[in-house]
mmCIF file of C-alpha atoms in Angstrom:
data_model
loop_
_atom_site.group_PDB
_atom_site.id
_atom_site.type_symbol
_atom_site.label_atom_id
_atom_site.label_comp_id
_atom_site.label_asym_id
_atom_site.label_seq_id
_atom_site.Cartn_x
_atom_site.Cartn_y
_atom_site.Cartn_z
ATOM 1 C CA MET A 64 3.480 10.300 -14.896
ATOM 2 C CA ALA A 65 2.069 10.339 -11.371
ATOM 3 C CA LYS A 66 -1.590 9.381 -11.173
ATOM 4 C CA THR A 67 -2.416 12.229 -8.774
ATOM 5 C CA VAL A 68 -0.577 14.915 -6.868
ATOM 6 C CA LEU A 69 -0.705 12.565 -3.875
ATOM 7 C CA ASP A 70 1.613 10.186 -5.768
ATOM 8 C CA MET A 71 4.296 12.849 -6.383
ATOM 9 C CA PRO A 72 7.437 13.099 -4.246
ATOM 10 C CA GLY A 73 7.460 15.819 -1.613
ATOM 11 C CA ILE A 74 4.609 14.778 0.662
ATOM 12 C CA GLN A 75 6.473 14.145 3.899
ATOM 13 C CA ALA A 76 6.473 14.763 7.637
ATOM 14 C CA PRO A 77 5.891 16.961 9.489
ATOM 15 C CA ILE A 78 3.468 18.791 7.151
ATOM 16 C CA GLY A 79 2.238 15.949 4.942
ATOM 17 C CA TYR A 80 -0.060 16.885 2.077
ATOM 18 C CA PHE A 81 -0.337 20.690 1.859
ATOM 19 C CA ASP A 82 -2.486 22.425 -0.742
ATOM 20 C CA PRO A 83 -4.429 25.164 1.080
ATOM 21 C CA VAL A 84 -5.488 26.948 -2.126
ATOM 22 C CA GLY A 85 -6.530 23.734 -3.892
ATOM 23 C CA TYR A 86 -4.283 24.056 -6.951
ATOM 24 C CA SER A 87 -4.072 20.300 -7.372
ATOM 25 C CA THR A 88 -7.804 20.103 -8.022
ATOM 26 C CA LYS A 89 -7.859 23.055 -10.420
ATOM 27 C CA VAL A 90 -5.045 22.288 -12.889
ATOM 28 C CA SER A 91 -4.208 19.487 -15.299
ATOM 29 C CA ASP A 92 -1.525 16.847 -14.730
ATOM 30 C CA GLU A 93 0.765 18.840 -17.031
ATOM 31 C CA GLY A 94 0.059 21.951 -14.969
ATOM 32 C CA MET A 95 1.018 20.142 -11.765
ATOM 33 C CA LEU A 96 4.254 18.968 -13.385
ATOM 34 C CA TRP A 97 4.957 22.563 -14.412
ATOM 35 C CA PHE A 98 4.373 23.688 -10.803
ATOM 36 C CA ARG A 99 6.730 20.955 -9.582
ATOM 37 C CA ALA A 100 9.392 21.928 -12.128
ATOM 38 C CA ALA A 101 9.072 25.562 -11.004
ATOM 39 C CA GLU A 102 9.355 24.493 -7.362
ATOM 40 C CA LEU A 103 12.504 22.489 -8.096
ATOM 41 C CA LYS A 104 14.059 25.304 -10.119
ATOM 42 C CA HIS A 105 13.345 27.894 -7.425
ATOM 43 C CA SER A 106 14.547 25.468 -4.743
ATOM 44 C CA ARG A 107 17.865 24.913 -6.484
ATOM 45 C CA VAL A 108 18.395 28.634 -6.996
ATOM 46 C CA ALA A 109 17.507 29.286 -3.333
ATOM 47 C CA MET A 110 19.971 26.623 -2.151
ATOM 48 C CA LEU A 111 22.743 28.268 -4.180
ATOM 49 C CA ALA A 112 21.716 31.740 -2.991
ATOM 50 C CA PHE A 113 21.576 30.672 0.650
ATOM 51 C CA THR A 114 25.000 29.057 0.443
ATOM 52 C CA GLY A 115 26.428 32.116 -1.301
ATOM 53 C CA TRP A 116 24.924 34.468 1.266
ATOM 54 C CA CYS A 117 26.432 32.427 4.130
ATOM 55 C CA ILE A 118 29.848 32.264 2.468
ATOM 56 C CA ASN A 119 29.805 36.005 1.793
ATOM 57 C CA GLY A 120 28.602 36.676 5.336
ATOM 58 C CA ALA A 121 31.568 34.676 6.631
ATOM 59 C CA GLY A 122 33.885 37.031 4.727
ATOM 60 C CA ILE A 123 34.978 34.481 2.135
ATOM 61 C CA HIS A 124 35.416 35.834 -1.400
ATOM 62 C CA PHE A 125 37.498 35.425 -4.537
ATOM 63 C CA PRO A 126 40.844 37.199 -4.575
ATOM 64 C CA GLY A 127 41.618 39.987 -7.021
ATOM 65 C CA TYR A 128 39.495 42.108 -9.292
ATOM 66 C CA LEU A 129 36.058 41.539 -10.716
ATOM 67 C CA SER A 130 36.877 44.362 -13.130
ATOM 68 C CA LYS A 131 40.375 45.764 -13.162
ATOM 69 C CA ALA A 132 39.357 48.474 -15.655
ATOM 70 C CA GLU A 133 36.664 49.777 -13.294
ATOM 71 C CA GLY A 134 38.620 49.065 -10.105
ATOM 72 C CA VAL A 135 36.008 46.725 -8.636
ATOM 73 C CA THR A 136 37.425 43.988 -6.392
ATOM 74 C CA PHE A 137 35.623 40.945 -5.046
ATOM 75 C CA GLU A 138 36.623 42.104 -1.567
ATOM 76 C CA SER A 139 34.932 45.498 -2.015
ATOM 77 C CA LEU A 140 31.700 43.826 -3.135
ATOM 78 C CA SER A 141 31.825 41.333 -0.252
ATOM 79 C CA LYS A 142 31.566 44.179 2.260
ATOM 80 C CA MET A 143 28.293 45.460 0.782
ATOM 81 C CA ALA A 144 24.701 44.378 1.142
ATOM 82 C CA PRO A 145 23.604 42.218 -1.827
ATOM 83 C CA LYS A 146 21.532 44.969 -3.454
ATOM 84 C CA ASP A 147 24.404 47.458 -3.118
ATOM 85 C CA ALA A 148 26.901 44.916 -4.470
ATOM 86 C CA TRP A 149 24.672 44.372 -7.521
ATOM 87 C CA GLU A 150 24.514 48.121 -8.103
ATOM 88 C CA ALA A 151 28.310 48.398 -7.810
ATOM 89 C CA MET A 152 28.909 45.552 -10.270
ATOM 90 C CA PRO A 153 29.949 46.657 -13.768
ATOM 91 C CA THR A 154 27.224 46.483 -16.414
ATOM 92 C CA SER A 155 29.211 43.891 -18.390
ATOM 93 C CA GLY A 156 29.218 41.588 -15.339
ATOM 94 C CA LYS A 157 25.461 41.954 -14.901
ATOM 95 C CA ALA A 158 24.976 41.208 -18.607
ATOM 96 C CA GLN A 159 27.063 38.018 -18.307
ATOM 97 C CA ILE A 160 24.937 36.810 -15.392
ATOM 98 C CA VAL A 161 21.642 37.553 -17.163
ATOM 99 C CA PHE A 162 22.892 35.949 -20.394
ATOM 100 C CA SER A 163 24.010 32.796 -18.528
ATOM 101 C CA ILE A 164 20.574 32.477 -16.917
ATOM 102 C CA PHE A 165 18.926 32.995 -20.315
ATOM 103 C CA ILE A 166 21.026 30.233 -21.905
ATOM 104 C CA ALA A 167 20.268 27.846 -19.022
ATOM 105 C CA GLU A 168 16.536 28.517 -19.438
ATOM 106 C CA VAL A 169 16.627 28.000 -23.215
ATOM 107 C CA VAL A 170 18.587 24.763 -22.917
ATOM 108 C CA THR A 171 16.265 23.292 -20.274
ATOM 109 C CA GLU A 172 13.208 24.189 -22.352
ATOM 110 C CA MET A 173 14.681 22.394 -25.384
ATOM 111 C CA ILE A 174 15.282 19.043 -23.628
ATOM 112 C CA LYS A 175 12.949 16.325 -24.901
ATOM 113 C CA PRO A 176 10.665 15.068 -23.550
ATOM 114 C CA HIS A 177 9.619 18.365 -22.056
ATOM 115 C CA TYR A 178 9.362 18.265 -18.263
ATOM 116 C CA THR A 179 5.580 18.796 -18.399
ATOM 117 C CA LEU A 180 5.254 15.593 -20.434
ATOM 118 C CA ALA A 181 7.945 13.440 -18.813
ATOM 119 C CA GLY A 182 6.329 12.916 -15.431
ATOM 120 C CA ASP A 183 7.886 13.353 -12.021
ATOM 121 C CA ASP A 184 10.825 11.142 -13.020
ATOM 122 C CA PHE A 185 12.169 13.835 -15.397
ATOM 123 C CA ASP A 186 15.932 13.490 -15.109
ATOM 124 C CA PRO A 187 17.815 15.141 -17.995
ATOM 125 C CA ILE A 188 21.296 14.381 -16.610
ATOM 126 C CA ASP A 189 20.558 10.848 -15.358
ATOM 127 C CA GLY A 190 21.328 11.788 -11.753
ATOM 128 C CA LEU A 191 18.598 9.507 -10.403
ATOM 129 C CA LYS A 192 20.065 6.404 -12.081
ATOM 130 C CA ARG A 193 22.541 5.977 -9.221
ATOM 131 C CA TYR A 194 19.683 5.058 -6.872
ATOM 132 C CA LYS A 195 19.138 1.318 -7.150
ATOM 133 C CA THR A 196 15.725 1.144 -5.475
ATOM 134 C CA GLU A 197 12.541 3.180 -5.780
ATOM 135 C CA GLU A 198 12.707 3.877 -2.026
ATOM 136 C CA ALA A 199 16.213 5.350 -2.308
ATOM 137 C CA LYS A 200 15.175 7.474 -5.286
ATOM 138 C CA LEU A 201 12.078 8.745 -3.462
ATOM 139 C CA LYS A 202 14.204 9.566 -0.402
ATOM 140 C CA ALA A 203 16.624 11.565 -2.571
ATOM 141 C CA GLN A 204 13.766 13.451 -4.257
ATOM 142 C CA ASN A 205 12.117 14.195 -0.895
ATOM 143 C CA THR A 206 15.443 15.356 0.555
ATOM 144 C CA GLU A 207 16.034 17.758 -2.338
ATOM 145 C CA LEU A 208 12.501 19.156 -2.058
ATOM 146 C CA ALA A 209 12.763 19.566 1.737
ATOM 147 C CA ASN A 210 16.166 21.267 1.526
ATOM 148 C CA GLY A 211 14.967 23.514 -1.293
ATOM 149 C CA ARG A 212 11.835 24.531 0.584
ATOM 150 C CA LEU A 213 13.916 25.323 3.653
ATOM 151 C CA ALA A 214 16.380 27.343 1.542
ATOM 152 C CA MET A 215 13.513 29.399 0.100
ATOM 153 C CA ILE A 216 12.320 30.160 3.633
ATOM 154 C CA GLY A 217 15.901 30.961 4.654
ATOM 155 C CA MET A 218 16.310 33.409 1.784
ATOM 156 C CA MET A 219 13.032 35.076 2.769
ATOM 157 C CA GLY A 220 14.491 35.461 6.273
ATOM 158 C CA PHE A 221 17.740 36.947 4.945
ATOM 159 C CA SER A 222 15.789 39.344 2.728
ATOM 160 C CA ALA A 223 13.520 40.403 5.596
ATOM 161 C CA ALA A 224 16.549 40.987 7.847
ATOM 162 C CA LEU A 225 18.232 43.067 5.141
ATOM 163 C CA TYR A 226 15.272 45.309 4.334
ATOM 164 C CA TYR A 227 13.690 45.416 7.818
ATOM 165 C CA PRO A 228 16.535 45.529 10.368
ATOM 166 C CA GLY A 229 15.670 43.731 13.600
ATOM 167 C CA SER A 230 12.863 41.704 12.013
ATOM 168 C CA VAL A 231 14.892 38.487 12.314
ATOM 169 C CA PRO A 232 16.820 38.813 15.597
ATOM 170 C CA ALA A 233 18.964 35.668 15.181
ATOM 171 C CA ILE A 234 20.444 36.859 11.879
ATOM 172 C CA GLY A 235 21.978 39.931 13.538
ATOM 173 C CA THR A 236 23.985 37.547 15.712
ATOM 174 C CA PHE A 237 25.526 35.707 12.776
ATOM 175 C CA PHE A 238 25.908 38.344 10.049
#
């Protein structure tokens, strides 16, 4: 387990250490690990969402029907805004998505040791083992955190552009 929040991966240029509210001085080590796990989880979801949004915006989609019985094609959904596409999706499709997320959450909570007790080296699928040095592992962790943070900001930009047209001028050029 990291001795302090200053020992955790993620403190990097150009921002450096950033804790304007002072959470790191107000919560336990386990609490900080929970915050880090939440940051990683949200980062990974944001990276997938950002990639999906860009692919959809480029007009790329699966061929055929999402639901032949209800006449919903992937192409028809790809031409809608995300909120409208969700509304047009059959209830059984929404249920499958929610159930898949539920199962993923349950499985990750059951892994031992729990991520709030395992330290910042928590690696349930042994993905970090491929890095032979501590420097390479730290670089990989910092890269994932930086990309995830950027993806979260990117998704906020996409959401702002969707709900407040003209609020992000560059997005109108690309999508």
